[in-house]
PDB file of C-alpha atoms in Angstrom:
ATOM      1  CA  UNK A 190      -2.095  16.051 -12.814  1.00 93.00           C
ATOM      2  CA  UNK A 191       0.028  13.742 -10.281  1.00 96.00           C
ATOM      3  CA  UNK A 192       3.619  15.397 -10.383  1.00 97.00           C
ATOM      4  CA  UNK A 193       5.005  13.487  -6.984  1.00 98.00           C
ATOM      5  CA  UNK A 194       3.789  10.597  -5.936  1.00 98.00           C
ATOM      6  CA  UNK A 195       5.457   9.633  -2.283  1.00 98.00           C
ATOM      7  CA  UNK A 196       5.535   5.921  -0.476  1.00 98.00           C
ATOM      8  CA  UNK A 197       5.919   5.846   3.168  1.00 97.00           C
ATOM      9  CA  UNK A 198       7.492   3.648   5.100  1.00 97.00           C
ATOM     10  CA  UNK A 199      11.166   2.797   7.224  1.00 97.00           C
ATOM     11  CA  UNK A 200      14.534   2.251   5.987  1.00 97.00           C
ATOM     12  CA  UNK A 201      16.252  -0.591   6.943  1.00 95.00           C
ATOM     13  CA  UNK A 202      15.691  -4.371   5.828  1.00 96.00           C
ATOM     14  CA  UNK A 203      14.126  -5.169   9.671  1.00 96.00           C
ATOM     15  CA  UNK A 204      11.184  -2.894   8.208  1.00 97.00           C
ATOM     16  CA  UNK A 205      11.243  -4.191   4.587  1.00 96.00           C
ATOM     17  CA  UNK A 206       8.660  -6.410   4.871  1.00 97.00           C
ATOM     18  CA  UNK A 207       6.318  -4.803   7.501  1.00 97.00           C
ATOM     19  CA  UNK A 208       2.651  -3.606   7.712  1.00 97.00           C
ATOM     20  CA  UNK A 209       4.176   0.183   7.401  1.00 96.00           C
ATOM     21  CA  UNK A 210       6.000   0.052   4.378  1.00 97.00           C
ATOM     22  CA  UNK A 211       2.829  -0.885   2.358  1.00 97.00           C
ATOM     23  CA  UNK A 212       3.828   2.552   0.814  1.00 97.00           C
ATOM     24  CA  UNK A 213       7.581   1.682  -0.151  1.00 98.00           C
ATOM     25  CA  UNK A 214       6.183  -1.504  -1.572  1.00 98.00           C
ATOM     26  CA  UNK A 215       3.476   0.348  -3.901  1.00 97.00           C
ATOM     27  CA  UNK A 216       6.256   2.609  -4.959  1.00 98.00           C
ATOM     28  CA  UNK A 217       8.953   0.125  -6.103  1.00 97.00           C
ATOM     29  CA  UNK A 218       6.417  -1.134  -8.534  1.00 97.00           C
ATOM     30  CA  UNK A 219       5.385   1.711 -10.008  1.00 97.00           C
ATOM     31  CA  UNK A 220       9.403   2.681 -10.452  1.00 97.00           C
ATOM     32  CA  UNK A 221       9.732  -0.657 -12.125  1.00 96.00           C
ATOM     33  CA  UNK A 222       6.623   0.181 -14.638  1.00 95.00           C
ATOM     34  CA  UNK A 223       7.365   3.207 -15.036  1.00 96.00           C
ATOM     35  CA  UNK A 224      11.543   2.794 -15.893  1.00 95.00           C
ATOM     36  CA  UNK A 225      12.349   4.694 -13.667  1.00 96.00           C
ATOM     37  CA  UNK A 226      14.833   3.266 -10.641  1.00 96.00           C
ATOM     38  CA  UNK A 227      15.149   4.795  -7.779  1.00 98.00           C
ATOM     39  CA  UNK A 228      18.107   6.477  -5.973  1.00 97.00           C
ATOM     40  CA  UNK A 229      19.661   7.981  -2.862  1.00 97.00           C
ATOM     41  CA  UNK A 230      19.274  11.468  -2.742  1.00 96.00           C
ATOM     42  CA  UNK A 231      20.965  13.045  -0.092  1.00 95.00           C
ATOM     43  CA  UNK A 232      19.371  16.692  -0.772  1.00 96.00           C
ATOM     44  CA  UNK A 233      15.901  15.930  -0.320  1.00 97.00           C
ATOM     45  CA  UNK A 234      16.371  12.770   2.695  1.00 97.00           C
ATOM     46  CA  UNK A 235      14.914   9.950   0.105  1.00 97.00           C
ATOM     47  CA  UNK A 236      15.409   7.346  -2.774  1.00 98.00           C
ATOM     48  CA  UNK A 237      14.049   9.618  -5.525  1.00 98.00           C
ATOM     49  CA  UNK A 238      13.126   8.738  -8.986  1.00 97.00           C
ATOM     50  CA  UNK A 239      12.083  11.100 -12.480  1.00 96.00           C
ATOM     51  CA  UNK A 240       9.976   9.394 -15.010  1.00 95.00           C
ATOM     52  CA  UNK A 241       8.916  11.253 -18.098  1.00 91.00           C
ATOM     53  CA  UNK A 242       4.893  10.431 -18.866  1.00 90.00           C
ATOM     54  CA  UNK A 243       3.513  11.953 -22.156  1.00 85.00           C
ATOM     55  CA  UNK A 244       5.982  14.675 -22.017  1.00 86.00           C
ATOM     56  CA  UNK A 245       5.534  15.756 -18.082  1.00 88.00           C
ATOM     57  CA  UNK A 246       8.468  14.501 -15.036  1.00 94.00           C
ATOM     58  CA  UNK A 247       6.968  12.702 -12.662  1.00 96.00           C
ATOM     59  CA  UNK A 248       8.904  12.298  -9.183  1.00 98.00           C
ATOM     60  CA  UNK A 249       8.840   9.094  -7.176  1.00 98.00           C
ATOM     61  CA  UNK A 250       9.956   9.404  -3.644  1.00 98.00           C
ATOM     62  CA  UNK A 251      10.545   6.753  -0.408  1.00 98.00           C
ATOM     63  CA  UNK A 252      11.732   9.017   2.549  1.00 98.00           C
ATOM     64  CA  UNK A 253      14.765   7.616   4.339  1.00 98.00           C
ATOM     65  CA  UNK A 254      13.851   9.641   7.418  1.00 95.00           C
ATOM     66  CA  UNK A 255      11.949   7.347   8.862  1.00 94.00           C
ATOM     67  CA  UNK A 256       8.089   6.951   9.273  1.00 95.00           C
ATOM     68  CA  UNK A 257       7.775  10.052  11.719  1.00 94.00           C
ATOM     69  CA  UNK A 258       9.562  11.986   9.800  1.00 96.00           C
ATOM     70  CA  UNK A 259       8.152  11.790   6.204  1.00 96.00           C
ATOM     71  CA  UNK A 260       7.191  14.720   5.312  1.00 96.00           C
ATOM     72  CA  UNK A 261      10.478  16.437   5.076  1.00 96.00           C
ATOM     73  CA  UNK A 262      11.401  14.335   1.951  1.00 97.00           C
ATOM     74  CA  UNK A 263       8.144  14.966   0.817  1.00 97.00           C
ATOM     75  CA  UNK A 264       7.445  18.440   1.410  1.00 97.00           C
ATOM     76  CA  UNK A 265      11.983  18.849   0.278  1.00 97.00           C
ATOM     77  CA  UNK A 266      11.018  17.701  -3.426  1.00 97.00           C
ATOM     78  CA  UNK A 267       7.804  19.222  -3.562  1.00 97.00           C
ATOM     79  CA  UNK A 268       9.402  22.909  -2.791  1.00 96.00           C
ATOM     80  CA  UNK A 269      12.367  22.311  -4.991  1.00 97.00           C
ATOM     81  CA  UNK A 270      10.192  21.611  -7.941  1.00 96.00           C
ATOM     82  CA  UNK A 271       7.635  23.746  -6.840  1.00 97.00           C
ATOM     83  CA  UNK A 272       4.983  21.014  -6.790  1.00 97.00           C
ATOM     84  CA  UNK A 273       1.357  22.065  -4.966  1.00 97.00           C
ATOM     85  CA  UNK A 274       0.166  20.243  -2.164  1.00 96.00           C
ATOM     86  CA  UNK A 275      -2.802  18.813  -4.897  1.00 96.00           C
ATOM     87  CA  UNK A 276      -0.396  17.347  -7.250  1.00 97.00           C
ATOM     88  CA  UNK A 277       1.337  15.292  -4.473  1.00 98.00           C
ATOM     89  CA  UNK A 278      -0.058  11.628  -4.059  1.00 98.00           C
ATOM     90  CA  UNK A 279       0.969   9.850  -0.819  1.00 98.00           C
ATOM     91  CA  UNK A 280       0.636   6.006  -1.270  1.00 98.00           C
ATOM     92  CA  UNK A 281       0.259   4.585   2.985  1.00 97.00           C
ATOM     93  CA  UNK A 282      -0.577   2.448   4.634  1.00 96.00           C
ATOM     94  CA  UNK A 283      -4.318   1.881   6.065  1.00 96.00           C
ATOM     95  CA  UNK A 284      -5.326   0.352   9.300  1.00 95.00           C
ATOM     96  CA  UNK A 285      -8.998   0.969   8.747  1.00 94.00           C
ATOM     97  CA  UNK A 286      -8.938  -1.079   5.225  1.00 95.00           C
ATOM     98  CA  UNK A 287      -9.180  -4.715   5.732  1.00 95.00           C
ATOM     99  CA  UNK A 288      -6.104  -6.105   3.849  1.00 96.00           C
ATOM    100  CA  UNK A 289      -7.157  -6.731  -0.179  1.00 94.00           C
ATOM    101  CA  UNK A 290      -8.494  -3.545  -0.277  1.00 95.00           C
ATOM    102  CA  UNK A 291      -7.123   0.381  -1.608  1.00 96.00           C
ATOM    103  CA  UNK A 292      -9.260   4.113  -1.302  1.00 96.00           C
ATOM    104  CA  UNK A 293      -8.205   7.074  -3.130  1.00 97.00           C
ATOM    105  CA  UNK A 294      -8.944  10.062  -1.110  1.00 95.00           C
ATOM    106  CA  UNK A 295      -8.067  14.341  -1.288  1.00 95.00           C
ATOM    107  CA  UNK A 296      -7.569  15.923   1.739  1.00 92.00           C
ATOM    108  CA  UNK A 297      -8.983  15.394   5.557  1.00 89.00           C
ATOM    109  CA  UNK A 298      -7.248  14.467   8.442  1.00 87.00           C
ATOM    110  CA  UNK A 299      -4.091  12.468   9.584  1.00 86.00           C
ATOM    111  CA  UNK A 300      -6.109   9.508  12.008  1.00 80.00           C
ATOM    112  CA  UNK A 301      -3.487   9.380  14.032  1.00 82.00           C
ATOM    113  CA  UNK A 302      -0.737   8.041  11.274  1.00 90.00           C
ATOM    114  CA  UNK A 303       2.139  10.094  11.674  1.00 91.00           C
ATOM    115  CA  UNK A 304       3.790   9.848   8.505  1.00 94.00           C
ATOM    116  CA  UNK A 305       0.896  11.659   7.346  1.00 95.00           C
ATOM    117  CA  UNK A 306       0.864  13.863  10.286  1.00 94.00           C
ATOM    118  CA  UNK A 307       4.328  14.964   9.535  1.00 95.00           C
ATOM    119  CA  UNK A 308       3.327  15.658   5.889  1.00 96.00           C
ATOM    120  CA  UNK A 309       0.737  17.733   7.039  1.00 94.00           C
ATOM    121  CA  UNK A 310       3.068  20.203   8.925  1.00 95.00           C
ATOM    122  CA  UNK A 311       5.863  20.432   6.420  1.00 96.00           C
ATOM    123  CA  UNK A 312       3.427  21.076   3.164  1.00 95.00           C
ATOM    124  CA  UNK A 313       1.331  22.957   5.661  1.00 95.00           C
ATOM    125  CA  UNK A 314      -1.603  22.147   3.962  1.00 95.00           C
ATOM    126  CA  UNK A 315      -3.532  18.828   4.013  1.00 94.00           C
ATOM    127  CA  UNK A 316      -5.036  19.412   0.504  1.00 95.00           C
ATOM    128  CA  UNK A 317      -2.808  16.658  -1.359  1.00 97.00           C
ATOM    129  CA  UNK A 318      -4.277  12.938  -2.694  1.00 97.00           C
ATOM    130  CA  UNK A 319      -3.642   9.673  -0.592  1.00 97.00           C
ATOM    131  CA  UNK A 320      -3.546   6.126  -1.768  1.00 97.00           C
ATOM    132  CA  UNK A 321      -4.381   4.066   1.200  1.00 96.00           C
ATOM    133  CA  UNK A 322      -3.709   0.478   1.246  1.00 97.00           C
ATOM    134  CA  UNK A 323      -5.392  -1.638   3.808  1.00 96.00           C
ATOM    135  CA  UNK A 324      -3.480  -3.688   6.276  1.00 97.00           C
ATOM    136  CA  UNK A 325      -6.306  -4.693   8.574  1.00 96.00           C
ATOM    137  CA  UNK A 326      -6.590  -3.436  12.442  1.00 95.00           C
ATOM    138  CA  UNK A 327      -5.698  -5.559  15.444  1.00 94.00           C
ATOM    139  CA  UNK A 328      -8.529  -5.005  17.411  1.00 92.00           C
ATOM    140  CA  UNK A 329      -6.726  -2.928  19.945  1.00 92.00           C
ATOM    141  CA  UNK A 330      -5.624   0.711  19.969  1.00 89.00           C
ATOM    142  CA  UNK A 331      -2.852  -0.481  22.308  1.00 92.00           C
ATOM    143  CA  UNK A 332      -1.254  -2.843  19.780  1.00 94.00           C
ATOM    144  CA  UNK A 333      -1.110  -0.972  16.855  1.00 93.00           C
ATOM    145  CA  UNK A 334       2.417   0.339  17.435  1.00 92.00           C
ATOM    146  CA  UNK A 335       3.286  -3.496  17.535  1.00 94.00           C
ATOM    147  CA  UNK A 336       0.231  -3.942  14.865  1.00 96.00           C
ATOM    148  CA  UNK A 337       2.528  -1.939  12.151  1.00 96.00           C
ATOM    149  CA  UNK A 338       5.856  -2.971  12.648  1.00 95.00           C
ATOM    150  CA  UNK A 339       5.492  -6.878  12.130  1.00 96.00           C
ATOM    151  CA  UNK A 340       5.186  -8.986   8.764  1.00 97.00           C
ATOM    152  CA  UNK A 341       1.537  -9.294   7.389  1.00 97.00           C
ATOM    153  CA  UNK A 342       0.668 -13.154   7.524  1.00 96.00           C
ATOM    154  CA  UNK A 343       1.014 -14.854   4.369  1.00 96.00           C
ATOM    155  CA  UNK A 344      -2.710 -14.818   3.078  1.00 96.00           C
ATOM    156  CA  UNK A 345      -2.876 -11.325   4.033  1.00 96.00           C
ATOM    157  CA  UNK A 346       0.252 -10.481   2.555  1.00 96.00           C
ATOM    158  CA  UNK A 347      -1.467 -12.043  -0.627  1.00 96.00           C
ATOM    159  CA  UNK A 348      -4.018  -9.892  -0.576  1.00 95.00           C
ATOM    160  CA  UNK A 349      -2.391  -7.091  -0.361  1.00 96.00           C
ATOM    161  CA  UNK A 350      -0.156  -7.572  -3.100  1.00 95.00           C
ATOM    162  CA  UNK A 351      -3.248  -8.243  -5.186  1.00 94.00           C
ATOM    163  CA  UNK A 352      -5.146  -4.710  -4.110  1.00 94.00           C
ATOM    164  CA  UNK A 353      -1.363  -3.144  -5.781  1.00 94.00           C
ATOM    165  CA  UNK A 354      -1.920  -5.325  -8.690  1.00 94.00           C
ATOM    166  CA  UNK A 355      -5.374  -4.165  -9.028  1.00 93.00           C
ATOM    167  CA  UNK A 356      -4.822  -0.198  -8.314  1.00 95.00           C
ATOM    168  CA  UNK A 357      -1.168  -0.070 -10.084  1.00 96.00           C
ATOM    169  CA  UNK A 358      -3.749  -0.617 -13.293  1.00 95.00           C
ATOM    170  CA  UNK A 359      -4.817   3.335 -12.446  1.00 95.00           C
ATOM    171  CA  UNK A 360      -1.483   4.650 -12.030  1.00 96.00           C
ATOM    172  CA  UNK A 361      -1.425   6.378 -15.841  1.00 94.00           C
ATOM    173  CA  UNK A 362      -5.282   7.911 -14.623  1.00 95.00           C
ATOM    174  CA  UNK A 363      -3.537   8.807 -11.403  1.00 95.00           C
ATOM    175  CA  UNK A 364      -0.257  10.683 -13.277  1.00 95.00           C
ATOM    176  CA  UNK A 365      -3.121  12.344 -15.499  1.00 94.00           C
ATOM    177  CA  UNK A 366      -4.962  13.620 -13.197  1.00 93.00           C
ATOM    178  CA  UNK A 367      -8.206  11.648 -14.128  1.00 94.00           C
ATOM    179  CA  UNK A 368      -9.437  10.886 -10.728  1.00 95.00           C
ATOM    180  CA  UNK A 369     -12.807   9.811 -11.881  1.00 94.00           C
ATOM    181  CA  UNK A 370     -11.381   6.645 -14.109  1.00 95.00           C
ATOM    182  CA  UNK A 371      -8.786   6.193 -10.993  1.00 95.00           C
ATOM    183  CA  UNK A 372     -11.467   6.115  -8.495  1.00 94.00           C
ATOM    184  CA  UNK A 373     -13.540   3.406 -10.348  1.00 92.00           C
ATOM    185  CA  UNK A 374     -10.888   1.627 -11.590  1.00 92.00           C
ATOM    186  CA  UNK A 375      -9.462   1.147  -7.698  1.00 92.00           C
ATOM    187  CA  UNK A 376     -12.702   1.081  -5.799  1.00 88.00           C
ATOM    188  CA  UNK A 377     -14.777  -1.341  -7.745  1.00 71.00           C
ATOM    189  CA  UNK A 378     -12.508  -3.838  -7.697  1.00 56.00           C
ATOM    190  CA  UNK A 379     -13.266  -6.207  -4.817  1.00 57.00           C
ATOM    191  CA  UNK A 380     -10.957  -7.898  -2.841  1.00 50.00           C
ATOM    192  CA  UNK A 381     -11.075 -12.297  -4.027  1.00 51.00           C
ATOM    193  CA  UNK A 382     -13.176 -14.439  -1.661  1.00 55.00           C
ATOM    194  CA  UNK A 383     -11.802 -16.673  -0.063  1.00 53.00           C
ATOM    195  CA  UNK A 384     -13.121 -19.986  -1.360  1.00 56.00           C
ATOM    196  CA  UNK A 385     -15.154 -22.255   1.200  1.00 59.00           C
ATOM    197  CA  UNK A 386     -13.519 -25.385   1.525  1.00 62.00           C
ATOM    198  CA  UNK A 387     -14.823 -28.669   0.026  1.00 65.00           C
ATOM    199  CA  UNK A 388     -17.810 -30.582   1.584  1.00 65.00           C
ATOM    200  CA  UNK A 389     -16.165 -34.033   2.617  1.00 62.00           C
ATOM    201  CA  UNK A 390     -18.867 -36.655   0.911  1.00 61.00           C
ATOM    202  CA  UNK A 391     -20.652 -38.689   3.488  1.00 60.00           C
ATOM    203  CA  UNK A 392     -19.417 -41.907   3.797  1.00 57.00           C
ATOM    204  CA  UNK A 393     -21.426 -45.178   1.353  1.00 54.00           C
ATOM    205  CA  UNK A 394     -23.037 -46.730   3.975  1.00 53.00           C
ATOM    206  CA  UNK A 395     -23.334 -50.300   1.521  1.00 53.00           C
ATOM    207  CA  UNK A 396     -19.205 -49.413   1.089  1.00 49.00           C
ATOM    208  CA  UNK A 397     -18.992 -49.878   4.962  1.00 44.00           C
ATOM    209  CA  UNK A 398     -20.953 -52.634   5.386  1.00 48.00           C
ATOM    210  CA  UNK A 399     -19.110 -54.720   2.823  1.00 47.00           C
ATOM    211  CA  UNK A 400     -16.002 -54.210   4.522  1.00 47.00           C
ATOM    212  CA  UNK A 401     -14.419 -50.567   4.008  1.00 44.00           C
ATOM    213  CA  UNK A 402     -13.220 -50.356   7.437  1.00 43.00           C
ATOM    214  CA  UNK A 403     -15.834 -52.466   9.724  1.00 41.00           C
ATOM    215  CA  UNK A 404     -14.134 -56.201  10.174  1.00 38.00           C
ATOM    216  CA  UNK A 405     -16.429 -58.759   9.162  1.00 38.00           C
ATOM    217  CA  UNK A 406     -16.902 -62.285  11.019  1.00 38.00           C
ATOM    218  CA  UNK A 407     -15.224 -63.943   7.885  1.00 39.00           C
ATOM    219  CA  UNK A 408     -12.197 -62.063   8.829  1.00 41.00           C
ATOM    220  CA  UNK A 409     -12.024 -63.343  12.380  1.00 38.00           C
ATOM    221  CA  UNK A 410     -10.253 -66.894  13.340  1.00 42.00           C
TER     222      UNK A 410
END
């Protein structure tokens, strides 16, 4: 069973709407579906939420600490109500995932992101789940620093608030602890196509001869 689930990303409204906060934004929603608005809480560094699920708390957190820093809010709630490192869920967000698409995944490494790398240290154990939502890659190692901290564009914002849509729909699997419904609930679902555009018809050749743009001797003099 899920007992915290934790969304990463940076306070302040000039992050709101960033790459990095693909966590926060996964979070708010399931607060909102699950009733369960989150608050300040000064104790463990984060907004922090309860919601009661077939009889069991749940805890939502958003770490105010910033991105580098996440896993003191994280590893703060988990202590306090002594929650194991395998009934955390940290909801991030994904450079290697194209945008319009979310992995569930227990355990491995940090790749570099170091809200997770912080989490790592302060649980001291990497054995906890991890929602990744995909925010695409730049195409350079250099600009992903840059990469994180801007605004998606607007179709790939789309998409990405479609992949929530679709993996939000496993969040009571998630809380249970049924990873095997999760899993194929989130990872069939395919990101949308894009749809090709629409063949222009070749022009009537008769149309143009009888005058549908071509002038015509008749309409000289």
């Amino acid at each position: 069973m899920i007992k915290l689930i934790a969304g990463l990303g940076n306070p302040g409204s000039e992050y709101e709407q960033t790459r990095h906060n693909a966590g926060f934004w996964w979070v708010d929603e399931a607060a909102r579906l699950l009733k369960a608005p989150l608050q300040m809480e000064r104790g463990h560094f984060g907004l922090v939420a309860r919601a009661s699920v077939t009889g069991h708390s749940v805890w939502l957190v958003e770490p105010q600490t910033f991105m580098n820093l996440s896993g003191k809010s994280v590893a703060s709630v988990a202590r306090f109500f002594k929650i194991a490192p395998e009934e955390v869920l940290v909801v991030h967000d994904e450079l290697d995932l194209p945008p319009g698409e979310v992995k569930l995944k227990k355990g491995g490494g940090h790749a570099g992101h170091n809200g997770l790398r912080d989490i790592h240290a302060q649980l001291g154990s990497a054995d906890y789940w991890r929602l990744r939502v995909g925010i695409g890659h730049p195409g350079n190692k250099n600009e992903v620093a840059h990469w994180v901290l801007k605004k998606p564009s607007p179709d790939d914002r789309i998409a990405i608030a479609q992949a929530m849509d679709r993996s939000l729909k496993a969040l009571p699997h998630l809380i249970a602890g049924d990873m095997d419904k999760a899993t194929a609930l989130i990872h069939t679902s395919k990101p949308p196509r894009p749809k090709p555009p629409r063949p222009v018809p070749p022009a009537d050749p008769l149309q143009t001869a009888a005058g549908g743009g071509a002038s015509s001797p008749a309409d000289k003099g």
